[in-house]
PDB file of C-alpha atoms in Angstrom:
ATOM      1  CA  MET A  27     -23.423  29.902  13.661  1.00 42.00           C
ATOM      2  CA  ALA A  28     -21.695  28.775  10.463  1.00 42.00           C
ATOM      3  CA  GLU A  29     -18.315  28.949  12.169  1.00 47.00           C
ATOM      4  CA  VAL A  30     -19.339  26.354  14.746  1.00 53.00           C
ATOM      5  CA  ASN A  31     -20.338  23.892  12.029  1.00 59.00           C
ATOM      6  CA  ASP A  32     -17.191  24.379   9.997  1.00 72.00           C
ATOM      7  CA  ASP A  33     -14.806  21.406   9.965  1.00 84.00           C
ATOM      8  CA  SER A  34     -11.785  23.557  10.754  1.00 90.00           C
ATOM      9  CA  PHE A  35     -13.546  25.025  13.790  1.00 90.00           C
ATOM     10  CA  ALA A  36     -14.382  21.545  15.047  1.00 90.00           C
ATOM     11  CA  LYS A  37     -10.778  20.417  14.551  1.00 91.00           C
ATOM     12  CA  MET A  38      -9.414  23.432  16.434  1.00 92.00           C
ATOM     13  CA  THR A  39     -11.819  22.769  19.304  1.00 92.00           C
ATOM     14  CA  ALA A  40     -10.906  19.085  19.393  1.00 93.00           C
ATOM     15  CA  GLY A  41      -7.208  19.940  19.436  1.00 93.00           C
ATOM     16  CA  LEU A  42      -7.656  22.199  22.454  1.00 94.00           C
ATOM     17  CA  VAL A  43      -9.784  19.629  24.267  1.00 95.00           C
ATOM     18  CA  GLU A  44      -7.115  16.993  23.675  1.00 95.00           C
ATOM     19  CA  ARG A  45      -4.579  19.173  25.515  1.00 95.00           C
ATOM     20  CA  HIS A  46      -6.586  19.054  28.728  1.00 96.00           C
ATOM     21  CA  PRO A  47      -5.689  15.580  30.096  1.00 96.00           C
ATOM     22  CA  ALA A  48      -1.938  16.155  29.801  1.00 95.00           C
ATOM     23  CA  LEU A  49      -2.199  19.494  31.627  1.00 95.00           C
ATOM     24  CA  TYR A  50      -4.669  18.150  34.191  1.00 95.00           C
ATOM     25  CA  TYR A  51      -2.534  15.207  35.313  1.00 94.00           C
ATOM     26  CA  ARG A  52       0.483  17.462  35.770  1.00 94.00           C
ATOM     27  CA  MET A  53      -1.396  19.867  38.046  1.00 93.00           C
ATOM     28  CA  VAL A  54      -0.347  19.760  41.704  1.00 92.00           C
ATOM     29  CA  LEU A  55      -2.379  21.342  44.498  1.00 94.00           C
ATOM     30  CA  GLU A  56      -0.778  22.220  47.800  1.00 93.00           C
ATOM     31  CA  ASP A  57      -2.077  20.402  50.894  1.00 92.00           C
ATOM     32  CA  SER A  58      -4.294  18.091  48.864  1.00 93.00           C
ATOM     33  CA  HIS A  59      -3.102  14.669  50.044  1.00 92.00           C
ATOM     34  CA  ILE A  60      -5.996  13.679  52.295  1.00 93.00           C
ATOM     35  CA  PRO A  61      -6.314   9.933  52.996  1.00 95.00           C
ATOM     36  CA  LEU A  62      -9.653   8.216  53.468  1.00 96.00           C
ATOM     37  CA  HIS A  63     -10.387   7.968  57.181  1.00 96.00           C
ATOM     38  CA  ALA A  64     -10.337   4.338  58.321  1.00 95.00           C
ATOM     39  CA  VAL A  65     -13.632   3.562  60.030  1.00 95.00           C
ATOM     40  CA  LYS A  66     -13.193   0.931  62.713  1.00 87.00           C
ATOM     41  CA  ARG A  67     -14.614  -2.536  62.103  1.00 84.00           C
ATOM     42  CA  GLY A  68     -17.228  -3.855  64.473  1.00 72.00           C
ATOM     43  CA  PHE A  69     -19.946  -6.477  64.668  1.00 70.00           C
ATOM     44  CA  PHE A  70     -21.897  -7.194  61.491  1.00 70.00           C
ATOM     45  CA  GLY A  71     -24.985  -4.993  61.298  1.00 76.00           C
ATOM     46  CA  ASP A  72     -23.677  -2.295  63.617  1.00 90.00           C
ATOM     47  CA  THR A  73     -25.859   0.663  62.566  1.00 94.00           C
ATOM     48  CA  PHE A  74     -23.530   3.298  63.993  1.00 95.00           C
ATOM     49  CA  LEU A  75     -20.518   2.040  62.040  1.00 95.00           C
ATOM     50  CA  GLU A  76     -22.585   1.648  58.880  1.00 95.00           C
ATOM     51  CA  VAL A  77     -23.783   5.269  59.087  1.00 96.00           C
ATOM     52  CA  PHE A  78     -20.242   6.388  59.928  1.00 97.00           C
ATOM     53  CA  ARG A  79     -18.858   4.535  56.916  1.00 96.00           C
ATOM     54  CA  GLN A  80     -21.523   5.875  54.525  1.00 96.00           C
ATOM     55  CA  TYR A  81     -21.019   9.532  55.464  1.00 98.00           C
ATOM     56  CA  ASN A  82     -17.263   9.171  55.737  1.00 98.00           C
ATOM     57  CA  ASN A  83     -17.179   7.893  52.144  1.00 98.00           C
ATOM     58  CA  ALA A  84     -19.602  10.557  50.893  1.00 98.00           C
ATOM     59  CA  LEU A  85     -17.647  13.398  52.502  1.00 98.00           C
ATOM     60  CA  PHE A  86     -14.392  12.003  51.168  1.00 98.00           C
ATOM     61  CA  ASP A  87     -15.906  11.855  47.674  1.00 97.00           C
ATOM     62  CA  SER A  88     -16.796  15.556  47.970  1.00 97.00           C
ATOM     63  CA  VAL A  89     -13.194  16.342  48.925  1.00 97.00           C
ATOM     64  CA  ARG A  90     -11.836  14.282  46.028  1.00 97.00           C
ATOM     65  CA  LEU A  91     -14.193  15.940  43.569  1.00 97.00           C
ATOM     66  CA  MET A  92     -13.157  19.404  44.756  1.00 97.00           C
ATOM     67  CA  ILE A  93      -9.515  18.487  44.200  1.00 97.00           C
ATOM     68  CA  ARG A  94     -10.197  16.995  40.765  1.00 97.00           C
ATOM     69  CA  TYR A  95     -12.386  19.869  39.583  1.00 97.00           C
ATOM     70  CA  GLU A  96     -10.009  22.516  40.869  1.00 97.00           C
ATOM     71  CA  LYS A  97      -7.162  20.872  38.955  1.00 97.00           C
ATOM     72  CA  SER A  98      -9.380  20.536  35.887  1.00 97.00           C
ATOM     73  CA  LEU A  99     -10.309  24.216  35.973  1.00 97.00           C
ATOM     74  CA  MET A 100      -6.670  25.210  36.400  1.00 96.00           C
ATOM     75  CA  ALA A 101      -5.813  23.209  33.274  1.00 97.00           C
ATOM     76  CA  TRP A 102      -8.697  24.762  31.347  1.00 96.00           C
ATOM     77  CA  GLY A 103      -7.550  28.199  32.489  1.00 95.00           C
ATOM     78  CA  GLU A 104      -4.172  27.640  30.864  1.00 95.00           C
ATOM     79  CA  ILE A 105      -5.762  26.419  27.640  1.00 96.00           C
ATOM     80  CA  VAL A 106      -8.312  29.212  27.375  1.00 94.00           C
ATOM     81  CA  ALA A 107      -5.687  31.862  28.119  1.00 93.00           C
ATOM     82  CA  GLY A 108      -3.903  30.927  24.888  1.00 93.00           C
ATOM     83  CA  VAL A 109      -6.989  31.230  22.645  1.00 93.00           C
ATOM     84  CA  ASP A 110      -7.350  34.589  20.893  1.00 93.00           C
ATOM     85  CA  ASP A 111     -10.403  33.863  18.773  1.00 92.00           C
ATOM     86  CA  LYS A 112     -13.455  34.968  20.801  1.00 91.00           C
ATOM     87  CA  VAL A 113     -15.935  32.567  19.202  1.00 92.00           C
ATOM     88  CA  LEU A 114     -13.617  29.629  19.747  1.00 93.00           C
ATOM     89  CA  ARG A 115     -12.783  30.726  23.291  1.00 92.00           C
ATOM     90  CA  ASP A 116     -16.431  31.264  24.278  1.00 91.00           C
ATOM     91  CA  THR A 117     -17.453  27.940  22.757  1.00 92.00           C
ATOM     92  CA  LEU A 118     -14.719  26.144  24.673  1.00 93.00           C
ATOM     93  CA  VAL A 119     -15.656  27.841  27.937  1.00 92.00           C
ATOM     94  CA  MET A 120     -19.391  27.214  27.701  1.00 92.00           C
ATOM     95  CA  ASP A 121     -19.127  23.628  26.433  1.00 94.00           C
ATOM     96  CA  TYR A 122     -16.277  22.332  28.585  1.00 94.00           C
ATOM     97  CA  VAL A 123     -15.292  24.770  31.347  1.00 94.00           C
ATOM     98  CA  HIS A 124     -18.544  26.236  32.674  1.00 93.00           C
ATOM     99  CA  PRO A 125     -20.217  22.873  33.515  1.00 93.00           C
ATOM    100  CA  VAL A 126     -17.207  21.834  35.631  1.00 95.00           C
ATOM    101  CA  PHE A 127     -17.107  25.286  37.196  1.00 94.00           C
ATOM    102  CA  MET A 128     -20.753  25.184  38.282  1.00 93.00           C
ATOM    103  CA  VAL A 129     -20.453  21.724  39.840  1.00 94.00           C
ATOM    104  CA  ALA A 130     -17.234  22.717  41.628  1.00 95.00           C
ATOM    105  CA  CYS A 131     -18.862  25.840  43.066  1.00 93.00           C
ATOM    106  CA  ASP A 132     -21.748  23.788  44.447  1.00 94.00           C
ATOM    107  CA  LEU A 133     -19.530  21.253  46.219  1.00 96.00           C
ATOM    108  CA  PRO A 134     -18.895  23.436  49.313  1.00 96.00           C
ATOM    109  CA  ASN A 135     -22.659  23.473  49.960  1.00 94.00           C
ATOM    110  CA  VAL A 136     -22.966  19.748  49.275  1.00 95.00           C
ATOM    111  CA  PHE A 137     -20.147  18.988  51.709  1.00 97.00           C
ATOM    112  CA  LYS A 138     -21.570  21.232  54.442  1.00 97.00           C
ATOM    113  CA  ASP A 139     -25.029  19.660  54.233  1.00 96.00           C
ATOM    114  CA  ARG A 140     -23.622  16.131  54.244  1.00 96.00           C
ATOM    115  CA  LEU A 141     -21.402  16.945  57.212  1.00 98.00           C
ATOM    116  CA  VAL A 142     -24.303  18.325  59.234  1.00 97.00           C
ATOM    117  CA  ARG A 143     -26.559  15.359  58.506  1.00 96.00           C
ATOM    118  CA  GLY A 144     -23.785  12.864  59.138  1.00 97.00           C
ATOM    119  CA  CYS A 145     -22.961  14.381  62.520  1.00 97.00           C
ATOM    120  CA  VAL A 146     -26.599  14.464  63.601  1.00 96.00           C
ATOM    121  CA  LYS A 147     -27.132  10.836  62.634  1.00 96.00           C
ATOM    122  CA  LEU A 148     -23.941   9.659  64.347  1.00 96.00           C
ATOM    123  CA  SER A 149     -24.703  11.597  67.512  1.00 96.00           C
ATOM    124  CA  THR A 150     -28.280  10.325  67.812  1.00 95.00           C
ATOM    125  CA  VAL A 151     -27.564   6.719  66.835  1.00 95.00           C
ATOM    126  CA  ALA A 152     -24.745   6.635  69.402  1.00 94.00           C
ATOM    127  CA  LYS A 153     -27.423   7.427  72.020  1.00 93.00           C
ATOM    128  CA  GLY A 154     -29.794   4.775  70.701  1.00 93.00           C
ATOM    129  CA  ASP A 155     -32.049   7.195  68.806  1.00 93.00           C
ATOM    130  CA  TYR A 156     -32.619   5.943  65.253  1.00 93.00           C
ATOM    131  CA  SER A 157     -35.346   8.421  64.294  1.00 91.00           C
ATOM    132  CA  TYR A 158     -32.964  10.713  62.402  1.00 92.00           C
ATOM    133  CA  LEU A 159     -32.189   7.951  59.943  1.00 92.00           C
ATOM    134  CA  GLN A 160     -35.524   8.837  58.351  1.00 84.00           C
ATOM    135  CA  GLU A 161     -34.904  11.431  55.627  1.00 71.00           C
ATOM    136  CA  ARG A 162     -38.317  13.078  56.140  1.00 74.00           C
ATOM    137  CA  ARG A 163     -36.888  15.334  58.847  1.00 69.00           C
ATOM    138  CA  ARG A 164     -36.023  18.874  57.775  1.00 72.00           C
ATOM    139  CA  ASP A 165     -34.648  20.415  61.010  1.00 87.00           C
ATOM    140  CA  TRP A 166     -31.051  19.309  60.402  1.00 93.00           C
ATOM    141  CA  TYR A 167     -29.278  22.515  61.417  1.00 93.00           C
ATOM    142  CA  ASP A 168     -31.394  22.989  64.510  1.00 93.00           C
ATOM    143  CA  ALA A 169     -30.753  19.361  65.466  1.00 93.00           C
ATOM    144  CA  PHE A 170     -27.063  19.775  64.692  1.00 95.00           C
ATOM    145  CA  ARG A 171     -26.674  22.534  67.284  1.00 93.00           C
ATOM    146  CA  LYS A 172     -28.707  20.621  69.865  1.00 93.00           C
ATOM    147  CA  LYS A 173     -27.568  17.032  69.397  1.00 93.00           C
ATOM    148  CA  CYS A 174     -23.857  17.368  68.649  1.00 94.00           C
ATOM    149  CA  VAL A 175     -22.560  19.701  71.336  1.00 90.00           C
ATOM    150  CA  ASP A 176     -22.511  17.283  74.265  1.00 87.00           C
ATOM    151  CA  VAL A 177     -18.916  16.261  73.535  1.00 88.00           C
ATOM    152  CA  PRO A 178     -15.942  18.644  72.989  1.00 91.00           C
ATOM    153  CA  LEU A 179     -15.305  17.466  69.420  1.00 94.00           C
ATOM    154  CA  GLY A 180     -18.971  17.999  68.600  1.00 94.00           C
ATOM    155  CA  MET A 181     -18.736  21.612  69.717  1.00 95.00           C
ATOM    156  CA  LYS A 182     -15.609  21.969  67.586  1.00 96.00           C
ATOM    157  CA  VAL A 183     -17.422  20.598  64.522  1.00 97.00           C
ATOM    158  CA  CYS A 184     -20.283  23.047  65.112  1.00 96.00           C
ATOM    159  CA  ASP A 185     -17.825  25.945  65.294  1.00 96.00           C
ATOM    160  CA  VAL A 186     -16.139  24.829  62.063  1.00 97.00           C
ATOM    161  CA  VAL A 187     -19.472  24.586  60.240  1.00 97.00           C
ATOM    162  CA  ASP A 188     -20.560  28.025  61.472  1.00 96.00           C
ATOM    163  CA  ASP A 189     -17.260  29.860  60.997  1.00 96.00           C
ATOM    164  CA  ASP A 190     -15.619  28.125  58.013  1.00 97.00           C
ATOM    165  CA  LEU A 191     -18.427  26.495  56.060  1.00 96.00           C
ATOM    166  CA  TYR A 192     -21.261  28.990  56.544  1.00 95.00           C
ATOM    167  CA  LYS A 193     -20.280  32.467  57.752  1.00 95.00           C
ATOM    168  CA  ASP A 194     -16.925  32.744  55.984  1.00 96.00           C
ATOM    169  CA  ALA A 195     -16.938  35.094  52.979  1.00 96.00           C
ATOM    170  CA  ASP A 196     -16.004  32.306  50.548  1.00 96.00           C
ATOM    171  CA  ALA A 197     -18.731  30.028  51.887  1.00 95.00           C
ATOM    172  CA  THR A 198     -21.259  32.849  51.602  1.00 95.00           C
ATOM    173  CA  HIS A 199     -20.130  33.527  48.039  1.00 93.00           C
ATOM    174  CA  PHE A 200     -20.660  29.938  46.914  1.00 93.00           C
ATOM    175  CA  ARG A 201     -23.984  29.689  48.728  1.00 91.00           C
ATOM    176  CA  GLU A 202     -25.236  32.848  47.006  1.00 88.00           C
ATOM    177  CA  LEU A 203     -23.863  31.628  43.678  1.00 85.00           C
ATOM    178  CA  HIS A 204     -25.851  28.417  44.084  1.00 77.00           C
ATOM    179  CA  GLY A 205     -28.994  30.364  44.945  1.00 73.00           C
ATOM    180  CA  SER A 206     -28.723  32.706  41.977  1.00 71.00           C
ATOM    181  CA  SER A 207     -27.786  30.037  39.452  1.00 63.00           C
ATOM    182  CA  MET A 208     -30.566  27.681  40.573  1.00 65.00           C
ATOM    183  CA  HIS A 209     -33.363  30.130  41.316  1.00 61.00           C
ATOM    184  CA  ASP A 210     -32.583  33.560  39.894  1.00 65.00           C
ATOM    185  CA  LEU A 211     -30.573  35.451  37.292  1.00 66.00           C
ATOM    186  CA  SER A 212     -26.861  34.774  37.229  1.00 72.00           C
ATOM    187  CA  GLN A 213     -23.783  35.581  35.226  1.00 75.00           C
ATOM    188  CA  SER A 214     -21.597  32.932  33.564  1.00 75.00           C
ATOM    189  CA  LEU A 215     -17.916  32.581  32.694  1.00 83.00           C
ATOM    190  CA  VAL A 216     -18.672  34.236  29.351  1.00 79.00           C
ATOM    191  CA  SER A 217     -21.397  36.820  29.918  1.00 68.00           C
ATOM    192  CA  GLY A 218     -22.313  39.245  32.657  1.00 68.00           C
ATOM    193  CA  LEU A 219     -25.683  40.103  34.116  1.00 66.00           C
ATOM    194  CA  GLU A 220     -27.837  43.196  33.737  1.00 62.00           C
ATOM    195  CA  GLN A 221     -30.285  43.932  36.542  1.00 59.00           C
ATOM    196  CA  THR A 222     -32.888  46.585  37.228  1.00 58.00           C
ATOM    197  CA  VAL A 223     -32.523  47.779  40.809  1.00 57.00           C
ATOM    198  CA  SER A 224     -34.947  49.989  42.731  1.00 59.00           C
ATOM    199  CA  VAL A 225     -33.101  52.678  44.683  1.00 60.00           C
ATOM    200  CA  ASP A 226     -36.261  54.517  45.717  1.00 64.00           C
ATOM    201  CA  ASN A 227     -40.010  54.118  45.352  1.00 66.00           C
ATOM    202  CA  CYS A 228     -39.987  56.008  42.075  1.00 65.00           C
ATOM    203  CA  ILE A 229     -36.415  55.561  40.909  1.00 65.00           C
ATOM    204  CA  THR A 230     -34.885  52.528  39.235  1.00 63.00           C
ATOM    205  CA  MET A 231     -31.458  52.045  37.727  1.00 59.00           C
ATOM    206  CA  GLN A 232     -29.673  49.505  35.577  1.00 66.00           C
ATOM    207  CA  THR A 233     -26.700  47.707  37.077  1.00 65.00           C
ATOM    208  CA  TYR A 234     -24.228  45.370  35.411  1.00 56.00           C
ATOM    209  CA  ILE A 235     -22.326  42.508  37.011  1.00 70.00           C
ATOM    210  CA  GLY A 236     -19.422  41.256  34.943  1.00 70.00           C
ATOM    211  CA  ALA A 237     -18.769  37.671  33.945  1.00 79.00           C
ATOM    212  CA  PHE A 238     -17.118  35.413  36.502  1.00 83.00           C
ATOM    213  CA  ASP A 239     -13.354  35.770  36.712  1.00 90.00           C
ATOM    214  CA  LEU A 240     -12.113  32.166  36.646  1.00 91.00           C
ATOM    215  CA  ASN A 241      -8.800  32.979  38.335  1.00 93.00           C
ATOM    216  CA  LYS A 242     -10.482  34.744  41.263  1.00 94.00           C
ATOM    217  CA  GLU A 243     -13.056  31.970  41.582  1.00 94.00           C
ATOM    218  CA  LEU A 244     -10.262  29.400  41.657  1.00 96.00           C
ATOM    219  CA  GLU A 245      -8.574  31.284  44.487  1.00 96.00           C
ATOM    220  CA  ALA A 246     -11.795  31.139  46.507  1.00 96.00           C
ATOM    221  CA  LEU A 247     -12.330  27.471  45.652  1.00 97.00           C
ATOM    222  CA  ASP A 248      -8.811  26.656  46.777  1.00 97.00           C
ATOM    223  CA  ARG A 249      -9.314  28.384  50.118  1.00 97.00           C
ATOM    224  CA  GLN A 250     -12.623  26.615  50.687  1.00 97.00           C
ATOM    225  CA  ARG A 251     -11.182  23.276  49.601  1.00 97.00           C
ATOM    226  CA  ARG A 252      -8.585  23.530  52.377  1.00 97.00           C
ATOM    227  CA  ARG A 253     -11.279  24.335  54.939  1.00 97.00           C
ATOM    228  CA  ILE A 254     -13.350  21.386  53.765  1.00 98.00           C
ATOM    229  CA  GLN A 255     -10.378  19.046  54.021  1.00 97.00           C
ATOM    230  CA  LYS A 256      -9.834  20.082  57.641  1.00 97.00           C
ATOM    231  CA  ALA A 257     -13.555  19.599  58.356  1.00 98.00           C
ATOM    232  CA  TYR A 258     -13.406  16.111  56.848  1.00 98.00           C
ATOM    233  CA  LEU A 259     -10.508  15.136  59.110  1.00 97.00           C
ATOM    234  CA  LEU A 260     -12.425  16.519  62.099  1.00 97.00           C
ATOM    235  CA  PHE A 261     -15.484  14.461  61.149  1.00 98.00           C
ATOM    236  CA  GLY A 262     -13.369  11.320  61.335  1.00 97.00           C
ATOM    237  CA  GLU A 263     -12.127  12.268  64.807  1.00 96.00           C
ATOM    238  CA  TYR A 264     -15.682  13.042  65.902  1.00 97.00           C
ATOM    239  CA  GLY A 265     -16.992   9.685  64.708  1.00 96.00           C
ATOM    240  CA  ASP A 266     -14.136   7.833  66.402  1.00 95.00           C
ATOM    241  CA  ALA A 267     -14.777   9.679  69.680  1.00 94.00           C
ATOM    242  CA  LEU A 268     -18.486   8.792  69.592  1.00 95.00           C
ATOM    243  CA  TYR A 269     -17.667   5.156  68.845  1.00 92.00           C
ATOM    244  CA  GLU A 270     -15.170   4.930  71.697  1.00 88.00           C
ATOM    245  CA  GLY A 271     -17.591   6.644  74.081  1.00 82.00           C
ATOM    246  CA  ARG A 272     -20.349   4.258  73.075  1.00 74.00           C
ATOM    247  CA  SER A 273     -18.073   1.236  73.509  1.00 60.00           C
ATOM    248  CA  SER A 274     -17.013   2.309  76.997  1.00 61.00           C
ATOM    249  CA  ASN A 275     -20.609   2.586  78.241  1.00 58.00           C
TER     250      ASN A 275
END
C-alpha cells in the first residue's frame, strides 16, 4: 500500500475531500422542506405531551438525517465520478462515502421502528396505560396493530407502516440490506459478493452479486425519504388527534 502512504496521494485525497462541502451545500432535494411539528403545550409534567415531544423530535431527526445524507451522497457521487485512478477512487469511497451510505440505508428501519413505538406509547398513555413506557416489552408490532386502530388516523398510520415502510419494495430492500450487512455476507460500494448456493441436494453453484450502484441506491433512498416525510407528518396529526380526544373526555 505504498501509494496510500505517499504524500502526493494524501494531497490528492485531501483535495477531493475539500470539494465536498461546497457541492453538498448547493444540493437541493425536491419536496424536502419539512418543518418540525409543533407539539401543543400543556401542564408541566404531562406524560402524554412529553412522550409526544420526545418521539416527534426523534422522528424529525431521522427525516433530517435522511435529507442530509442523501445530499452528502449526491455530492460524493459527483466527486467520485470525476476520479479515474482506481486506487484513489476506491480509497475515497471506502473511507468517506461507504460509511455515510450504510448509515443512510439504515435510517428507513430506524424511522419505522421509532414510529411504531411512538404510536403505541401515545395510544396507551392517552388511555391511562403507562406500562408501555417500559422498554422491556418486545411485542411492539403486535401492540401497534391492536392499540392504535381505535381511531381513524391510527388505522391510517398502520396502513402507511405496512404498505410504505414495510411491504414496499424499497423498504424491503433496505431491511434486507441491514440484515445482510449486520449479520451475514454483504457487498459494498467497491466490491461485490461471491456466494455458494445449493440448487439441489448434490449440486452447488457459485453466484456473484455486483457492488452497490450508488446512483440506483440514491434513487431508492429518495423514494423512501419522501414516504418517511409523509409518515412523519401523519404522526403529528395522530398525536394531535389523541391529545384533543383525551382533552375532550
